[in-house]
CSV table of C-alpha atoms (C1' of nucleotides) in Angstrom, one decimal:
chain,number,residue,atom,x,y,z
A,27,MET,CA,0.0,0.0,0.0
A,28,SER,CA,2.6,2.5,1.1
A,29,ILE,CA,5.1,3.4,-1.5
A,30,HIS,CA,8.1,2.8,0.6
A,31,THR,CA,9.2,1.9,4.1
A,32,PRO,CA,8.4,4.9,6.1
A,33,ASP,CA,11.7,5.8,7.8
A,34,ARG,CA,14.7,3.7,8.2
A,35,PRO,CA,17.4,5.3,10.3
A,36,ARG,CA,19.4,7.7,8.2
A,37,ARG,CA,23.0,8.4,8.4
A,38,ARG,CA,24.7,11.4,7.0
A,39,GLY,CA,27.7,10.9,4.8
A,40,ARG,CA,28.4,8.6,2.0
A,41,PRO,CA,26.7,5.2,2.5
A,42,PRO,CA,28.7,2.0,2.8
A,43,LYS,CA,29.0,0.4,-0.6
A,44,HIS,CA,26.8,-2.6,0.0
A,45,SER,CA,24.2,-1.2,2.3
A,46,ALA,CA,22.5,1.5,0.3
A,47,ARG,CA,20.2,1.4,-2.7
A,48,PRO,CA,22.2,2.4,-5.8
A,49,TYR,CA,21.8,5.9,-7.2
A,50,ASP,CA,19.7,4.7,-10.2
A,51,GLU,CA,17.4,2.7,-8.1
A,52,VAL,CA,16.5,5.7,-5.9
A,53,ARG,CA,16.2,7.9,-8.9
A,54,GLY,CA,13.8,5.4,-10.4
A,55,GLU,CA,11.7,5.3,-7.3
A,56,LEU,CA,11.5,9.1,-7.2
A,57,ILE,CA,10.3,9.1,-10.8
A,58,GLN,CA,7.8,6.4,-10.0
A,59,ALA,CA,6.4,8.3,-7.0
A,60,GLY,CA,6.4,11.5,-9.0
A,61,LEU,CA,4.3,9.9,-11.7
A,62,ALA,CA,1.8,8.6,-9.2
A,63,MET,CA,1.4,12.1,-7.7
A,64,LEU,CA,1.4,14.1,-10.8
A,65,THR,CA,-1.1,11.9,-12.6
A,66,GLU,CA,-3.4,12.6,-9.7
A,67,LYS,CA,-2.7,16.3,-8.9
A,68,GLY,CA,-0.7,17.8,-11.7
A,69,TYR,CA,2.6,19.6,-11.5
A,70,SER,CA,2.1,22.8,-9.6
A,71,SER,CA,0.1,21.4,-6.8
A,72,VAL,CA,2.6,18.8,-5.9
A,73,GLY,CA,5.7,19.8,-3.9
A,74,ILE,CA,9.0,18.2,-4.1
A,75,ASP,CA,9.2,17.1,-0.5
A,76,GLU,CA,5.9,15.4,-0.7
A,77,ILE,CA,7.5,13.1,-3.3
A,78,LEU,CA,10.7,12.8,-1.4
A,79,ARG,CA,9.0,11.9,1.7
A,80,SER,CA,6.9,9.2,0.1
A,81,VAL,CA,10.1,7.5,-1.1
A,82,GLY,CA,12.0,8.0,2.2
A,83,VAL,CA,14.6,10.3,0.6
A,84,PRO,CA,15.6,13.3,2.6
A,85,LYS,CA,14.7,16.7,1.2
A,86,GLY,CA,18.3,17.7,1.0
A,87,SER,CA,19.1,14.9,-1.4
A,88,PHE,CA,16.8,16.1,-4.2
A,89,TYR,CA,19.4,18.1,-6.0
A,90,HIS,CA,21.7,15.2,-5.8
A,91,TYR,CA,19.4,13.3,-8.1
A,92,PHE,CA,17.9,16.1,-10.2
A,93,LYS,CA,19.0,19.5,-11.3
A,94,SER,CA,15.7,21.2,-10.5
A,95,LYS,CA,12.0,20.6,-10.3
A,96,GLU,CA,11.7,21.6,-13.9
A,97,GLU,CA,14.2,19.0,-15.0
A,98,PHE,CA,12.5,16.4,-12.8
A,99,GLY,CA,9.2,17.2,-14.5
A,100,GLN,CA,10.8,16.8,-17.9
A,101,GLU,CA,12.0,13.3,-16.9
A,102,LEU,CA,8.6,12.4,-15.7
A,103,ILE,CA,7.0,13.4,-19.0
A,104,SER,CA,9.5,11.4,-20.9
A,105,ALA,CA,9.1,8.4,-18.6
A,106,TYR,CA,5.4,8.5,-18.9
A,107,GLY,CA,5.5,8.9,-22.6
A,108,GLN,CA,7.7,5.8,-22.9
A,109,TYR,CA,5.6,3.8,-20.4
A,110,PHE,CA,2.5,4.5,-22.4
A,111,ALA,CA,4.2,3.9,-25.7
A,112,ARG,CA,5.1,0.4,-24.5
A,113,LYS,CA,1.6,-0.2,-23.4
A,114,LEU,CA,0.3,0.9,-26.7
A,115,ASP,CA,2.6,-1.4,-28.5
A,116,ARG,CA,1.6,-4.3,-26.4
A,117,PHE,CA,-1.9,-3.8,-27.5
A,118,LEU,CA,-1.7,-2.3,-30.9
A,119,LEU,CA,0.8,-4.8,-32.3
A,120,ASP,CA,-0.9,-7.8,-30.9
A,121,THR,CA,-1.6,-9.8,-34.0
A,122,ALA,CA,-3.9,-12.2,-32.2
A,123,PHE,CA,-6.6,-9.6,-32.7
A,124,THR,CA,-7.8,-7.4,-35.6
A,125,PRO,CA,-6.5,-3.8,-35.5
A,126,LEU,CA,-9.8,-2.4,-34.3
A,127,GLU,CA,-10.1,-5.0,-31.7
A,128,ARG,CA,-6.7,-4.1,-30.5
A,129,ILE,CA,-7.8,-0.5,-30.0
A,130,GLN,CA,-10.8,-1.7,-28.1
A,131,ARG,CA,-8.6,-3.8,-25.9
A,132,PHE,CA,-6.3,-0.9,-25.2
A,133,VAL,CA,-9.3,1.2,-24.2
A,134,ALA,CA,-10.6,-1.5,-21.9
A,135,ASP,CA,-7.3,-1.8,-20.2
A,136,ALA,CA,-7.0,2.0,-19.7
A,137,ALA,CA,-10.5,2.2,-18.3
A,138,GLU,CA,-9.6,-0.6,-15.9
A,139,GLY,CA,-6.5,1.4,-14.9
A,140,MET,CA,-8.5,4.5,-14.1
A,141,ALA,CA,-11.1,2.5,-12.1
A,142,ARG,CA,-8.3,0.9,-10.1
A,143,TYR,CA,-7.4,4.3,-8.7
A,144,GLN,CA,-11.0,5.4,-8.2
A,145,PHE,CA,-10.7,7.8,-11.2
A,146,ARG,CA,-8.4,10.1,-9.3
A,147,ARG,CA,-5.5,9.6,-11.6
A,148,GLY,CA,-5.7,10.7,-15.2
A,149,CYS,CA,-3.3,11.0,-18.0
A,150,LEU,CA,-0.1,12.9,-17.0
A,151,ILE,CA,0.2,14.5,-20.4
A,152,GLY,CA,-3.4,15.7,-20.3
A,153,ASN,CA,-3.1,17.0,-16.8
A,154,LEU,CA,0.0,19.0,-17.8
A,155,GLY,CA,-1.6,20.3,-20.9
A,156,GLN,CA,-4.5,21.6,-18.9
A,157,GLU,CA,-2.0,23.3,-16.6
A,158,MET,CA,0.0,24.7,-19.4
A,159,SER,CA,-0.3,28.3,-18.3
A,160,LEU,CA,1.3,27.5,-15.0
A,161,LEU,CA,4.1,25.4,-16.4
A,162,PRO,CA,7.7,26.1,-17.6
A,163,GLU,CA,7.6,26.7,-21.3
A,164,SER,CA,10.1,23.9,-21.8
A,165,PHE,CA,7.3,21.5,-21.2
A,166,ARG,CA,5.2,22.5,-24.1
A,167,ALA,CA,7.2,21.0,-27.0
A,168,GLN,CA,7.8,17.9,-25.0
A,169,LEU,CA,4.2,17.3,-24.3
A,170,GLN,CA,3.4,17.7,-28.0
A,171,GLU,CA,6.1,15.3,-28.9
A,172,VAL,CA,4.6,12.6,-26.7
A,173,PHE,CA,1.2,13.1,-28.2
A,174,ASN,CA,2.7,12.8,-31.7
A,175,ASP,CA,4.5,9.6,-30.7
A,176,TRP,CA,1.3,8.0,-29.4
A,177,GLN,CA,-0.6,9.2,-32.4
A,178,SER,CA,1.8,7.7,-34.9
A,179,ARG,CA,1.6,4.4,-33.2
A,180,THR,CA,-2.1,4.6,-33.3
A,181,ALA,CA,-2.0,5.6,-36.9
A,182,ALA,CA,0.0,2.6,-37.8
A,183,CYS,CA,-2.6,0.4,-36.3
A,184,LEU,CA,-5.3,2.2,-38.3
A,185,LYS,CA,-3.4,1.8,-41.5
A,186,GLU,CA,-3.2,-1.9,-40.8
A,187,ALA,CA,-6.9,-1.9,-40.4
A,188,GLN,CA,-7.1,-0.3,-43.8
A,189,THR,CA,-5.0,-2.8,-45.6
A,190,LEU,CA,-6.9,-5.6,-43.9
A,191,GLY,CA,-10.1,-4.0,-45.2
A,192,GLU,CA,-11.4,-3.4,-41.7
A,193,ILE,CA,-12.0,0.3,-42.4
A,194,SER,CA,-12.1,2.4,-45.5
A,195,PRO,CA,-8.8,3.3,-46.9
A,196,GLN,CA,-10.0,6.7,-47.9
A,197,GLN,CA,-9.6,8.5,-44.6
A,198,ASP,CA,-6.3,9.8,-43.4
A,199,ALA,CA,-5.1,7.5,-40.7
A,200,GLU,CA,-2.8,10.1,-39.2
A,201,GLN,CA,-5.6,12.5,-38.8
A,202,LEU,CA,-7.9,9.9,-37.4
A,203,ALA,CA,-5.3,9.1,-34.8
A,204,GLU,CA,-4.8,12.7,-33.8
A,205,TRP,CA,-8.5,12.9,-33.6
A,206,PHE,CA,-8.7,9.9,-31.4
A,207,TRP,CA,-6.2,11.2,-28.9
A,208,THR,CA,-7.9,14.6,-28.7
A,209,GLY,CA,-11.2,13.0,-27.9
A,210,TRP,CA,-9.6,10.5,-25.6
A,211,GLU,CA,-8.2,13.2,-23.4
A,212,GLY,CA,-11.6,14.8,-23.2
A,213,ALA,CA,-13.1,11.4,-22.2
A,214,VAL,CA,-10.5,10.9,-19.5
A,215,LEU,CA,-11.3,14.3,-18.1
A,216,ARG,CA,-15.0,13.4,-17.9
A,217,ALA,CA,-14.3,10.0,-16.5
A,218,LYS,CA,-12.5,11.7,-13.6
A,219,MET,CA,-15.3,14.1,-13.2
A,220,GLU,CA,-18.0,11.5,-13.2
A,221,GLY,CA,-16.0,8.8,-11.5
A,222,SER,CA,-17.0,6.3,-14.1
A,223,THR,CA,-15.6,4.5,-17.1
A,224,GLN,CA,-18.7,5.4,-19.2
A,225,PRO,CA,-17.2,8.5,-20.9
A,226,LEU,CA,-14.3,6.4,-22.1
A,227,GLU,CA,-16.5,3.7,-23.5
A,228,ARG,CA,-19.0,6.1,-25.1
A,229,PHE,CA,-16.2,8.0,-26.7
A,230,THR,CA,-14.6,5.0,-28.1
A,231,GLN,CA,-17.8,3.7,-29.4
A,232,GLY,CA,-18.4,6.9,-31.3
A,233,PHE,CA,-14.9,6.9,-32.6
A,234,LEU,CA,-15.2,3.4,-34.0
A,235,HIS,CA,-18.5,4.3,-35.4
A,236,LEU,CA,-16.7,7.2,-37.2
A,237,LEU,CA,-14.4,4.6,-38.7
A,238,GLY,CA,-17.4,3.2,-40.3
A,239,GLN,CA,-18.3,0.2,-38.3
A,240,GLU,CA,-21.6,-0.4,-36.6
A,241,LYS,CA,-21.4,-3.0,-34.0
A,242,VAL,CA,-18.8,-2.2,-31.4
A,243,LEU,CA,-17.9,-3.2,-27.9
B,29,MET,CA,-7.0,46.0,-19.8
B,30,SER,CA,-6.7,46.0,-16.0
B,31,ILE,CA,-9.7,44.6,-14.3
B,32,HIS,CA,-10.3,47.5,-11.9
B,33,THR,CA,-9.0,50.8,-10.7
B,34,PRO,CA,-6.0,49.8,-8.7
B,35,ASP,CA,-6.6,51.3,-5.3
B,36,ARG,CA,-9.0,54.1,-4.5
B,37,PRO,CA,-8.7,55.4,-0.9
B,38,ARG,CA,-10.4,53.1,1.4
B,39,ARG,CA,-12.3,54.1,4.5
B,40,ARG,CA,-13.0,51.7,7.3
B,41,GLY,CA,-16.6,51.5,8.5
B,42,ARG,CA,-19.9,51.4,6.7
B,43,PRO,CA,-19.7,53.4,3.5
B,44,PRO,CA,-21.9,56.4,3.0
B,45,LYS,CA,-25.0,55.5,1.1
B,46,HIS,CA,-24.4,57.2,-2.2
B,47,SER,CA,-20.6,56.9,-2.4
B,48,ALA,CA,-19.9,53.2,-2.5
B,49,ARG,CA,-20.5,50.5,-5.1
B,50,PRO,CA,-23.5,48.5,-4.1
B,51,TYR,CA,-23.0,45.1,-2.6
B,52,ASP,CA,-24.2,43.3,-5.7
B,53,GLU,CA,-21.9,45.2,-8.0
B,54,VAL,CA,-18.8,44.3,-5.9
B,55,ARG,CA,-20.0,40.7,-5.7
B,56,GLY,CA,-20.4,40.7,-9.5
B,57,GLU,CA,-16.9,42.1,-10.0
B,58,LEU,CA,-15.4,39.5,-7.7
B,59,ILE,CA,-17.2,36.8,-9.7
B,60,GLN,CA,-16.0,38.3,-12.9
B,61,ALA,CA,-12.4,38.4,-11.7
B,62,GLY,CA,-12.7,34.9,-10.3
B,63,LEU,CA,-13.8,33.6,-13.6
B,64,ALA,CA,-10.9,35.2,-15.4
B,65,MET,CA,-8.4,33.7,-13.0
B,66,LEU,CA,-9.9,30.2,-12.6
B,67,THR,CA,-10.3,29.7,-16.4
B,68,GLU,CA,-6.6,30.3,-16.6
B,69,LYS,CA,-5.2,28.6,-13.6
B,70,GLY,CA,-7.9,26.4,-12.0
B,71,TYR,CA,-9.3,26.4,-8.5
B,72,SER,CA,-6.5,25.3,-6.3
B,73,SER,CA,-3.7,27.4,-7.7
B,74,VAL,CA,-5.6,30.6,-7.3
B,75,GLY,CA,-5.7,32.3,-3.9
B,76,ILE,CA,-8.6,34.3,-2.6
B,77,ASP,CA,-6.6,37.5,-2.1
B,78,GLU,CA,-5.2,37.4,-5.6
B,79,ILE,CA,-8.8,37.8,-6.7
B,80,LEU,CA,-9.6,40.3,-4.1
B,81,ARG,CA,-6.6,42.4,-4.9
B,82,SER,CA,-7.4,42.6,-8.6
B,83,VAL,CA,-10.8,44.0,-7.8
B,84,GLY,CA,-9.6,46.4,-5.1
B,85,VAL,CA,-11.5,44.7,-2.4
B,86,PRO,CA,-9.6,44.2,0.9
B,87,LYS,CA,-9.0,40.7,2.0
B,88,GLY,CA,-11.0,41.2,5.2
B,89,SER,CA,-14.1,41.7,3.1
B,90,PHE,CA,-14.2,38.4,1.5
B,91,TYR,CA,-16.4,36.8,4.0
B,92,HIS,CA,-18.8,39.6,3.8
B,93,TYR,CA,-19.5,38.6,0.2
B,94,PHE,CA,-19.1,34.9,0.3
B,95,LYS,CA,-19.4,32.2,2.9
B,96,SER,CA,-16.2,30.4,2.0
B,97,LYS,CA,-13.9,29.7,-0.9
B,98,GLU,CA,-15.9,26.6,-1.7
B,99,GLU,CA,-19.2,28.6,-1.9
B,100,PHE,CA,-17.4,31.1,-4.1
B,101,GLY,CA,-16.3,28.4,-6.4
B,102,GLN,CA,-19.8,27.1,-6.6
B,103,GLU,CA,-21.1,30.5,-7.7
B,104,LEU,CA,-18.3,30.7,-10.3
B,105,ILE,CA,-19.4,27.4,-11.7
B,106,SER,CA,-22.9,28.4,-12.0
B,107,ALA,CA,-22.1,31.8,-13.4
B,108,TYR,CA,-19.9,30.3,-16.0
B,109,GLY,CA,-22.5,27.7,-16.8
B,110,GLN,CA,-25.1,30.3,-17.4
B,111,TYR,CA,-22.7,32.6,-19.4
B,112,PHE,CA,-22.0,29.8,-21.7
B,113,ALA,CA,-25.5,28.7,-22.0
B,114,ARG,CA,-26.5,32.1,-23.2
B,115,LYS,CA,-23.7,32.1,-25.7
B,116,LEU,CA,-24.8,28.7,-26.9
B,117,ASP,CA,-28.3,29.9,-27.4
B,118,ARG,CA,-27.1,33.0,-29.2
B,119,PHE,CA,-25.6,30.7,-31.8
B,120,LEU,CA,-27.6,27.6,-31.8
B,121,LEU,CA,-31.0,29.2,-32.0
B,122,ASP,CA,-30.0,31.7,-34.7
B,123,THR,CA,-32.4,30.8,-37.5
B,124,ALA,CA,-30.4,32.8,-40.0
B,125,PHE,CA,-28.3,29.7,-40.4
B,126,THR,CA,-28.7,26.0,-40.7
B,127,PRO,CA,-28.2,24.0,-37.5
B,128,LEU,CA,-24.9,22.7,-38.6
B,129,GLU,CA,-23.7,26.1,-39.6
B,130,ARG,CA,-24.7,27.4,-36.2
B,131,ILE,CA,-22.5,24.9,-34.6
B,132,GLN,CA,-19.6,25.9,-36.8
B,133,ARG,CA,-20.2,29.5,-35.9
B,134,PHE,CA,-20.2,28.7,-32.3
B,135,VAL,CA,-16.9,26.9,-32.6
B,136,ALA,CA,-15.4,29.7,-34.6
B,137,ASP,CA,-16.4,32.1,-31.9
B,138,ALA,CA,-15.0,30.0,-29.1
B,139,ALA,CA,-11.7,29.6,-31.0
B,140,GLU,CA,-11.5,33.3,-31.4
B,141,GLY,CA,-12.1,33.7,-27.7
B,142,MET,CA,-9.2,31.3,-26.9
B,143,ALA,CA,-6.9,33.1,-29.3
B,144,ARG,CA,-7.8,36.5,-27.7
B,145,TYR,CA,-6.2,35.3,-24.5
B,146,GLN,CA,-3.2,33.6,-26.1
B,147,PHE,CA,-4.7,30.2,-25.3
B,148,ARG,CA,-4.0,30.7,-21.6
B,149,ARG,CA,-7.6,30.5,-20.7
B,150,GLY,CA,-9.6,27.3,-21.2
B,151,CYS,CA,-13.0,26.2,-20.2
B,152,LEU,CA,-13.7,26.6,-16.5
B,153,ILE,CA,-15.7,23.4,-16.3
B,154,GLY,CA,-13.0,21.4,-18.1
B,155,ASN,CA,-10.3,22.9,-15.8
B,156,LEU,CA,-12.1,21.9,-12.7
B,157,GLY,CA,-13.0,18.5,-14.0
B,158,GLN,CA,-9.3,17.9,-14.5
B,159,GLU,CA,-8.6,19.1,-11.0
B,160,MET,CA,-11.4,17.0,-9.5
B,161,SER,CA,-9.2,15.1,-7.1
B,162,LEU,CA,-8.2,18.4,-5.4
B,163,LEU,CA,-11.6,19.9,-5.3
B,164,PRO,CA,-14.5,19.8,-2.7
B,165,GLU,CA,-16.8,17.0,-3.6
B,166,SER,CA,-19.7,19.4,-3.8
B,167,PHE,CA,-18.3,20.5,-7.1
B,168,ARG,CA,-18.7,17.2,-8.8
B,169,ALA,CA,-22.4,17.1,-9.3
B,170,GLN,CA,-22.5,20.7,-10.2
B,171,LEU,CA,-20.0,20.3,-13.0
B,172,GLN,CA,-21.9,17.4,-14.4
B,173,GLU,CA,-25.1,19.4,-14.4
B,174,VAL,CA,-23.5,22.2,-16.4
B,175,PHE,CA,-22.3,19.7,-19.0
B,176,ASN,CA,-25.7,18.2,-19.1
B,177,ASP,CA,-27.3,21.6,-19.7
B,178,TRP,CA,-24.9,22.4,-22.5
B,179,GLN,CA,-25.4,19.0,-24.0
B,180,SER,CA,-29.2,19.3,-24.1
B,181,ARG,CA,-28.9,22.7,-25.8
B,182,THR,CA,-26.7,21.1,-28.4
B,183,ALA,CA,-28.9,18.1,-28.8
B,184,ALA,CA,-31.8,20.4,-29.6
B,185,CYS,CA,-29.9,21.9,-32.3
B,186,LEU,CA,-28.9,18.5,-33.7
B,187,LYS,CA,-32.5,17.4,-33.6
B,188,GLU,CA,-33.4,20.4,-35.6
B,189,ALA,CA,-30.8,19.4,-38.1
B,190,GLN,CA,-32.4,16.1,-38.3
B,191,THR,CA,-35.9,17.4,-38.9
B,192,LEU,CA,-34.5,19.7,-41.6
B,193,GLY,CA,-32.8,16.7,-43.2
B,194,GLU,CA,-29.4,18.1,-42.7
B,195,ILE,CA,-28.2,15.0,-40.9
B,196,SER,CA,-29.6,11.5,-40.7
B,197,PRO,CA,-32.4,11.1,-38.1
B,198,GLN,CA,-31.1,7.7,-37.2
B,199,GLN,CA,-28.5,8.7,-34.7
B,200,ASP,CA,-29.3,9.6,-31.1
B,201,ALA,CA,-29.0,13.4,-30.9
B,202,GLU,CA,-28.5,13.4,-27.2
B,203,GLN,CA,-25.6,11.0,-27.5
B,204,LEU,CA,-24.0,12.9,-30.3
B,205,ALA,CA,-24.2,16.0,-28.2
B,206,GLU,CA,-22.5,14.3,-25.2
B,207,TRP,CA,-20.0,13.1,-27.6
B,208,PHE,CA,-19.4,16.5,-29.0
B,209,TRP,CA,-18.7,18.0,-25.6
B,210,THR,CA,-16.4,15.2,-24.5
B,211,GLY,CA,-14.3,15.7,-27.6
B,212,TRP,CA,-14.5,19.5,-27.3
B,213,GLU,CA,-12.9,19.5,-23.9
B,214,GLY,CA,-10.1,17.4,-25.3
B,215,ALA,CA,-9.7,19.8,-28.1
B,216,VAL,CA,-9.6,22.8,-25.8
B,217,LEU,CA,-6.9,21.1,-23.8
B,218,ARG,CA,-4.8,20.6,-26.8
B,219,ALA,CA,-5.4,24.1,-28.1
B,220,LYS,CA,-3.9,25.3,-24.8
B,221,MET,CA,-1.0,23.0,-25.1
B,222,GLU,CA,-0.2,23.9,-28.7
B,223,GLY,CA,-1.2,27.5,-28.5
B,224,SER,CA,-3.3,27.2,-31.6
B,225,THR,CA,-6.9,26.9,-32.7
B,226,GLN,CA,-6.1,24.0,-34.9
B,227,PRO,CA,-7.2,21.3,-32.5
B,228,LEU,CA,-10.5,23.0,-32.2
B,229,GLU,CA,-11.0,23.1,-35.9
B,230,ARG,CA,-9.8,19.7,-36.6
B,231,PHE,CA,-12.0,18.2,-33.9
B,232,THR,CA,-15.0,20.0,-35.2
B,233,GLN,CA,-14.3,18.9,-38.7
B,234,GLY,CA,-14.2,15.4,-37.6
B,235,PHE,CA,-17.4,15.7,-35.6
B,236,LEU,CA,-19.3,17.2,-38.5
B,237,HIS,CA,-17.9,14.4,-40.7
B,238,LEU,CA,-19.3,11.9,-38.2
B,239,LEU,CA,-22.7,13.5,-38.7
B,240,GLY,CA,-22.4,12.5,-42.3
B,241,GLN,CA,-21.5,15.6,-44.1
B,242,GLU,CA,-18.4,16.0,-46.2
B,243,LYS,CA,-17.6,19.6,-46.9
B,244,VAL,CA,-17.1,21.5,-43.7
B,245,LEU,CA,-15.5,24.7,-42.5
C,16,DG,C1',48.1,5.6,7.7
C,17,DG,C1',46.4,9.4,5.5
C,18,DA,C1',45.4,12.6,1.8
C,19,DA,C1',42.2,13.3,-1.9
C,20,DC,C1',37.9,12.4,-3.8
C,21,DA,C1',33.1,10.8,-4.2
C,22,DA,C1',28.5,10.3,-2.4
C,23,DT,C1',25.0,11.9,0.5
C,24,DT,C1',22.2,14.9,3.4
C,25,DA,C1',21.1,18.3,7.5
C,26,DG,C1',19.4,22.2,8.0
C,27,DA,C1',18.5,26.5,7.0
C,28,DC,C1',17.5,30.4,3.5
C,29,DC,C1',14.1,33.5,2.3
C,30,DG,C1',10.0,34.3,0.9
C,31,DG,C1',6.1,33.5,0.2
C,32,DG,C1',1.2,31.6,0.7
C,33,DT,C1',-3.3,29.5,2.8
C,34,DG,C1',-8.4,30.2,4.3
C,35,DT,C1',-10.6,32.1,8.2
C,36,DC,C1',-12.3,35.1,11.8
C,37,DT,C1',-12.8,38.6,15.4
C,38,DA,C1',-12.9,43.0,16.9
C,39,DG,C1',-13.4,47.3,15.4
C,40,DT,C1',-15.0,51.5,12.8
C,41,DT,C1',-18.2,53.8,10.4
C,42,DT,C1',-22.9,55.1,8.6
C,43,DA,C1',-28.0,54.4,8.7
C,44,DT,C1',-32.3,53.7,11.0
C,45,DG,C1',-36.3,54.6,14.1
D,24,DC,C1',-29.0,58.6,20.6
D,25,DA,C1',-29.1,53.8,21.1
D,26,DT,C1',-29.2,50.0,18.1
D,27,DA,C1',-28.5,47.8,13.9
D,28,DA,C1',-26.3,47.2,9.6
D,29,DA,C1',-22.2,47.5,6.4
D,30,DC,C1',-17.7,47.0,5.9
D,31,DT,C1',-12.6,45.9,6.9
D,32,DA,C1',-7.8,45.9,9.4
D,33,DG,C1',-5.0,42.9,10.8
D,34,DA,C1',-3.7,38.9,12.6
D,35,DC,C1',-4.2,33.8,13.5
D,36,DA,C1',-2.0,29.6,12.9
D,37,DC,C1',-0.4,27.3,9.8
D,38,DC,C1',2.3,24.9,6.1
D,39,DC,C1',4.5,25.5,2.0
D,40,DG,C1',7.8,26.5,-2.0
D,41,DG,C1',12.4,25.4,-4.5
D,42,DT,C1',17.3,25.9,-3.6
D,43,DC,C1',21.9,25.5,-1.8
D,44,DT,C1',26.0,25.3,1.2
D,45,DA,C1',28.6,23.1,4.4
D,46,DA,C1',29.4,19.1,6.7
D,47,DT,C1',29.8,14.3,7.2
D,48,DT,C1',31.0,9.8,5.9
D,49,DG,C1',32.9,6.1,2.8
D,50,DT,C1',36.2,4.7,-0.8
D,51,DT,C1',40.5,4.7,-3.2
D,52,DC,C1',45.1,4.8,-3.9
D,53,DC,C1',49.7,6.0,-2.6
DNA sequence: GGAACAATTAGACCGGGTGTCTAGTTTATG
DNA sequence: CATAAACTAGACACCCGGTCTAATTGTTCC
């Protein structure tokens, strides 16, 4: 339940070689904890020490692991982007299903993920986009890149659907994918608001409908 | 440009009858200023005195006008809901245009509004939905109601489109409207992120496409 | 053994801010 | 002229923010 052991005794100087968690492990835990908190509350409402505390790392150590909160945020964005890219691949490249089925399976998995945290956590990228006016400008381009990445993975799947004749080859797959992600973020927002997976499902249903198929989900 | 005269001299006790702005006027200005700030930064990042200061009302007076920050927030939600409902009516009931044209005109107006503030301000309801996990629970139902209201106004317009034969009468107008608003919030989010009206236009184009018409915008 | 270096963090810096409320001052009312 | 109504100064009692220096401890290598 808790993210880390609450407080082991803490010594001051350099830790003995074989006792301490290695640098990269601690760094990873900080990123993990940061992701959990920022997906729930966004960037500006979460303080550094809240994250540090949850991992049992003393406040003074933050700048040993990261240059600043801004840089930390940048790493979170990229970690989240990659995490989700992997998840997308897991579903969208799964040849056991048709391309459209893969999308549905991805959506179902994401919905389950939101439910697991009582709809308190959303999409980090969406959260930050919404906060944009409070954020360091350096985040803007990075957020866009993440979306672009997700979109092109989705577009590839849609193109496959086209060559397999599952959807019409006339529509621009890239644009459909952009469009999916735009709407998806809206659906995530409403899922948080309503505390229900319904918006996610309804949106997806409509999207697949747009693709030209009738019976879905 | 500035919201109010910066600081007129301020006397302490009850103001003379004909000198002071009436209670309701001040209240209205506070709500106005609150809307401007919350549409930009959300609820939790905006402090009460930031709003007070911008209107030239001393901090001590807040509880003269509102019971608490929570109640103030509730009034903002309802004011924003009504403001937008009026705007929707202005466009969606304008019989000088076809129903679908009205929707396009509404979108164009909203896009212009976002551009006017350099894409820093979004939709208050969307902002708060995103923040939900940081908000008083009392906001949840209220936010949903606002969406429902907007949706039914939109649905009415879509039904008119159906009776006029502009779109197929087979689809459920209510659901299409819900779907529009879900996607719309996503598009607003991305417009903020990209600092461009493009997401708004692209999304709308796709939506109208879904309604079955080809040439749009 | 002991210098030099690497790894870690205590603790404070400095400057905010939060929402709330009481006690007070001033005008209006009857 | 007492009482009531309208308004606000100023503080309460917090907790927070991100950052950085100086100190402490372990390791390495002569």
